[in-house]
mmCIF file of C-alpha atoms in Angstrom:
data_model
loop_
_atom_site.group_PDB
_atom_site.id
_atom_site.type_symbol
_atom_site.label_atom_id
_atom_site.label_comp_id
_atom_site.label_asym_id
_atom_site.label_seq_id
_atom_site.Cartn_x
_atom_site.Cartn_y
_atom_site.Cartn_z
ATOM 1 C CA THR X 1 -49.577 68.331 -20.729
ATOM 2 C CA GLY X 2 -53.242 69.081 -20.868
ATOM 3 C CA GLU X 3 -54.944 72.445 -20.657
ATOM 4 C CA ALA X 4 -52.081 74.174 -18.799
ATOM 5 C CA TRP X 5 -49.639 73.270 -21.560
ATOM 6 C CA ARG X 6 -52.077 74.371 -24.253
ATOM 7 C CA SER X 7 -52.741 77.681 -22.507
ATOM 8 C CA GLU X 8 -49.022 78.427 -22.085
ATOM 9 C CA ARG X 9 -48.305 77.437 -25.676
ATOM 10 C CA LEU X 10 -50.984 79.804 -26.972
ATOM 11 C CA LEU X 11 -49.565 82.594 -24.808
ATOM 12 C CA LEU X 12 -46.058 81.940 -26.144
ATOM 13 C CA ASN X 13 -47.348 81.885 -29.715
ATOM 14 C CA LYS X 14 -48.961 85.273 -29.167
ATOM 15 C CA GLU X 15 -46.019 86.841 -27.330
ATOM 16 C CA VAL X 16 -43.152 85.368 -29.342
ATOM 17 C CA LEU X 17 -44.313 84.178 -32.746
ATOM 18 C CA ALA X 18 -46.872 86.833 -33.620
ATOM 19 C CA PRO X 19 -45.899 89.200 -36.452
ATOM 20 C CA GLU X 20 -46.275 92.119 -34.011
ATOM 21 C CA ALA X 21 -43.387 90.700 -31.928
ATOM 22 C CA VAL X 22 -40.878 90.735 -34.793
ATOM 23 C CA PRO X 23 -39.991 94.469 -34.696
ATOM 24 C CA GLY X 24 -38.710 93.979 -31.149
ATOM 25 C CA PHE X 25 -36.148 91.463 -32.395
ATOM 26 C CA VAL X 26 -34.809 93.521 -35.297
ATOM 27 C CA PRO X 27 -32.458 95.739 -33.217
ATOM 28 C CA LEU X 28 -31.036 92.652 -31.517
ATOM 29 C CA LEU X 29 -30.405 90.879 -34.812
ATOM 30 C CA SER X 30 -29.070 94.049 -36.438
ATOM 31 C CA ALA X 31 -26.446 94.493 -33.721
ATOM 32 C CA VAL X 32 -25.170 90.949 -34.218
ATOM 33 C CA GLY X 33 -25.312 91.280 -38.014
ATOM 34 C CA GLU X 34 -23.291 94.494 -37.943
ATOM 35 C CA ASP X 35 -20.645 92.867 -35.745
ATOM 36 C CA PHE X 36 -20.492 89.893 -38.092
ATOM 37 C CA VAL X 37 -19.965 92.137 -41.126
ATOM 38 C CA ARG X 38 -17.260 94.116 -39.287
ATOM 39 C CA ARG X 39 -15.545 90.856 -38.360
ATOM 40 C CA ALA X 40 -15.741 89.577 -41.952
ATOM 41 C CA ARG X 41 -14.257 92.799 -43.332
ATOM 42 C CA ALA X 42 -11.465 92.796 -40.748
ATOM 43 C CA GLN X 43 -10.580 89.180 -41.529
ATOM 44 C CA ALA X 44 -10.604 89.900 -45.258
ATOM 45 C CA ARG X 45 -8.207 92.836 -44.736
ATOM 46 C CA GLN X 46 -5.934 90.712 -42.525
ATOM 47 C CA SER X 47 -5.759 87.953 -45.119
ATOM 48 C CA GLY X 48 -3.912 90.235 -47.529
ATOM 49 C CA HIS X 49 -6.120 88.966 -50.346
ATOM 50 C CA GLN X 50 -9.121 91.171 -49.557
ATOM 51 C CA CYS X 51 -11.264 88.058 -49.277
ATOM 52 C CA TRP X 52 -12.417 85.759 -46.509
ATOM 53 C CA THR X 53 -9.881 83.014 -45.808
ATOM 54 C CA ALA X 54 -11.164 81.688 -42.456
ATOM 55 C CA ASP X 55 -13.525 78.741 -41.980
ATOM 56 C CA PHE X 56 -16.738 80.448 -43.048
ATOM 57 C CA SER X 57 -19.036 77.655 -41.829
ATOM 58 C CA GLN X 58 -17.664 77.984 -38.278
ATOM 59 C CA GLU X 59 -18.108 81.766 -38.407
ATOM 60 C CA LEU X 60 -21.707 81.376 -39.598
ATOM 61 C CA PHE X 61 -22.352 78.869 -36.799
ATOM 62 C CA ARG X 62 -21.023 81.340 -34.223
ATOM 63 C CA PHE X 63 -23.088 84.130 -35.821
ATOM 64 C CA ALA X 64 -26.235 81.989 -35.610
ATOM 65 C CA LEU X 65 -25.630 81.098 -31.957
ATOM 66 C CA GLU X 66 -24.893 84.709 -31.043
ATOM 67 C CA SER X 67 -28.056 85.846 -32.848
ATOM 68 C CA VAL X 68 -30.291 83.265 -31.209
ATOM 69 C CA CYS X 69 -28.929 83.993 -27.737
ATOM 70 C CA HIS X 70 -29.297 87.731 -28.231
ATOM 71 C CA VAL X 71 -32.925 87.380 -29.336
ATOM 72 C CA LEU X 72 -33.771 84.866 -26.606
ATOM 73 C CA TYR X 73 -31.941 86.430 -23.683
ATOM 74 C CA GLY X 74 -31.256 89.985 -24.813
ATOM 75 C CA GLN X 75 -27.610 89.272 -24.007
ATOM 76 C CA ARG X 76 -24.539 88.758 -26.094
ATOM 77 C CA LEU X 77 -22.196 85.841 -25.410
ATOM 78 C CA GLY X 78 -19.204 87.301 -27.242
ATOM 79 C CA LEU X 79 -19.036 84.534 -29.840
ATOM 80 C CA LEU X 80 -17.949 86.912 -32.606
ATOM 81 C CA GLN X 81 -14.804 88.075 -30.835
ATOM 82 C CA ASP X 82 -11.285 86.997 -31.724
ATOM 83 C CA PHE X 83 -10.965 85.598 -28.201
ATOM 84 C CA VAL X 84 -14.004 83.677 -27.014
ATOM 85 C CA GLU X 85 -14.331 83.200 -23.253
ATOM 86 C CA PRO X 86 -13.855 79.556 -22.178
ATOM 87 C CA GLU X 87 -17.452 79.294 -20.942
ATOM 88 C CA ALA X 88 -18.785 80.562 -24.276
ATOM 89 C CA GLN X 89 -16.449 78.174 -26.119
ATOM 90 C CA ARG X 90 -17.855 75.265 -24.073
ATOM 91 C CA PHE X 91 -21.331 76.384 -25.131
ATOM 92 C CA ILE X 92 -20.324 76.457 -28.824
ATOM 93 C CA GLU X 93 -18.823 72.983 -28.526
ATOM 94 C CA ALA X 94 -21.874 71.665 -26.650
ATOM 95 C CA VAL X 95 -24.307 72.872 -29.314
ATOM 96 C CA SER X 96 -22.110 71.380 -32.018
ATOM 97 C CA ARG X 97 -21.872 68.080 -30.118
ATOM 98 C CA MET X 98 -25.646 68.048 -29.574
ATOM 99 C CA PHE X 99 -26.211 68.407 -33.341
ATOM 100 C CA HIS X 100 -23.696 65.656 -34.132
ATOM 101 C CA THR X 101 -25.124 63.212 -31.594
ATOM 102 C CA THR X 102 -28.729 63.868 -32.610
ATOM 103 C CA ALA X 103 -28.332 62.324 -36.079
ATOM 104 C CA PRO X 104 -27.479 58.782 -34.865
ATOM 105 C CA MET X 105 -30.227 59.012 -32.283
ATOM 106 C CA LEU X 106 -32.790 59.461 -35.043
ATOM 107 C CA HIS X 107 -32.153 55.866 -36.133
ATOM 108 C CA LEU X 108 -32.132 54.158 -32.741
ATOM 109 C CA PRO X 109 -34.652 54.550 -29.951
ATOM 110 C CA PRO X 110 -33.320 56.920 -27.258
ATOM 111 C CA ALA X 111 -34.504 54.492 -24.579
ATOM 112 C CA LEU X 112 -32.218 51.802 -26.019
ATOM 113 C CA LEU X 113 -29.271 54.201 -26.195
ATOM 114 C CA ARG X 114 -29.944 55.288 -22.616
ATOM 115 C CA ARG X 115 -30.221 51.697 -21.382
ATOM 116 C CA LEU X 116 -27.005 50.702 -23.154
ATOM 117 C CA ASN X 117 -25.358 53.930 -21.924
ATOM 118 C CA THR X 118 -23.671 54.358 -25.295
ATOM 119 C CA ARG X 119 -20.992 56.956 -25.898
ATOM 120 C CA THR X 120 -23.390 58.825 -28.204
ATOM 121 C CA TRP X 121 -26.010 58.948 -25.450
ATOM 122 C CA ARG X 122 -23.519 60.162 -22.822
ATOM 123 C CA GLN X 123 -22.173 62.866 -25.134
ATOM 124 C CA HIS X 124 -25.698 63.975 -26.001
ATOM 125 C CA VAL X 125 -26.719 64.260 -22.349
ATOM 126 C CA GLN X 126 -23.497 66.080 -21.440
ATOM 127 C CA ALA X 127 -24.045 68.532 -24.293
ATOM 128 C CA TRP X 128 -27.583 69.272 -23.142
ATOM 129 C CA ASP X 129 -26.341 69.769 -19.583
ATOM 130 C CA VAL X 130 -23.956 72.485 -20.795
ATOM 131 C CA ILE X 131 -26.678 74.065 -22.971
ATOM 132 C CA PHE X 132 -29.207 74.122 -20.116
ATOM 133 C CA CYS X 133 -26.633 75.529 -17.679
ATOM 134 C CA GLN X 134 -25.859 78.346 -20.114
ATOM 135 C CA ALA X 135 -29.558 79.031 -20.659
ATOM 136 C CA ASP X 136 -30.231 79.041 -16.926
ATOM 137 C CA LYS X 137 -27.346 81.447 -16.318
ATOM 138 C CA CYS X 138 -28.692 83.810 -18.985
ATOM 139 C CA ILE X 139 -32.224 83.600 -17.587
ATOM 140 C CA GLN X 140 -30.960 84.382 -14.089
ATOM 141 C CA ASN X 141 -28.962 87.355 -15.420
ATOM 142 C CA VAL X 142 -31.957 88.756 -17.284
ATOM 143 C CA TYR X 143 -34.226 88.245 -14.279
ATOM 144 C CA ARG X 144 -31.736 89.926 -11.923
ATOM 145 C CA GLU X 145 -31.144 92.868 -14.272
ATOM 146 C CA LEU X 146 -34.860 93.463 -14.726
ATOM 147 C CA ARG X 147 -35.675 93.133 -11.028
ATOM 148 C CA LEU X 148 -32.799 95.427 -10.020
ATOM 149 C CA ARG X 149 -33.921 97.784 -12.778
ATOM 150 C CA HIS X 150 -30.512 97.778 -14.457
ATOM 151 C CA ARG X 151 -32.509 97.421 -17.642
ATOM 152 C CA SER X 152 -35.769 99.116 -18.455
ATOM 153 C CA ALA X 153 -38.822 97.825 -20.239
ATOM 154 C CA GLN X 154 -38.038 100.250 -23.073
ATOM 155 C CA GLU X 155 -34.791 98.438 -23.871
ATOM 156 C CA HIS X 156 -34.788 95.434 -26.149
ATOM 157 C CA VAL X 157 -34.596 92.679 -23.543
ATOM 158 C CA GLY X 158 -35.197 89.629 -25.716
ATOM 159 C CA ILE X 159 -37.927 87.040 -25.636
ATOM 160 C CA LEU X 160 -37.311 85.842 -22.090
ATOM 161 C CA GLY X 161 -36.993 89.368 -20.758
ATOM 162 C CA ASN X 162 -40.344 90.245 -22.301
ATOM 163 C CA LEU X 163 -41.938 87.162 -20.787
ATOM 164 C CA ILE X 164 -40.518 88.050 -17.362
ATOM 165 C CA LEU X 165 -41.656 91.685 -17.638
ATOM 166 C CA ARG X 166 -45.180 90.687 -18.627
ATOM 167 C CA ALA X 167 -45.351 88.246 -15.688
ATOM 168 C CA ARG X 168 -47.921 86.061 -17.408
ATOM 169 C CA LEU X 169 -45.952 82.870 -16.805
ATOM 170 C CA PRO X 170 -44.150 81.700 -13.676
ATOM 171 C CA LEU X 171 -40.334 81.821 -13.946
ATOM 172 C CA ASP X 172 -40.093 78.013 -13.765
ATOM 173 C CA ASP X 173 -42.420 77.718 -16.764
ATOM 174 C CA ILE X 174 -40.392 80.302 -18.666
ATOM 175 C CA ARG X 175 -37.244 78.264 -17.926
ATOM 176 C CA ALA X 176 -38.925 75.107 -19.183
#
């Protein structure tokens, strides 16, 4: 709140949302897009009909999550693979659950749902716990890689990596 929040928000707007920042995201999005197209072509060939026969909405959801994570963290989660690691699968399910539980919460005050400890509230909180754990793990990985110089400033390190490299915000504020 207050001036600190405003100052950090303006910094984030400049570093992340400015048109000059976009070219840094293009290679990250391109890599995910190319993998998605390869996956779509492979699945079309495997179908025997030369067309997509899988659940396209689920594939697009995984593509979107992979893209967002790659731009944010500069890391891939492997969501476009035939075999998705159990931890990544939990993340996919948590984001999906968070979306599904948000809709009912728009009609009832969250404080009431929390007080009543409804199933929707519990599922929503559990989903956010998984999402925040995944985000924290990615942030720690990026921080460690940058500090150990396993990645250079010339690489595309994602939004959080750029914020860490520029050292204009404390790590706890970047996490928040």
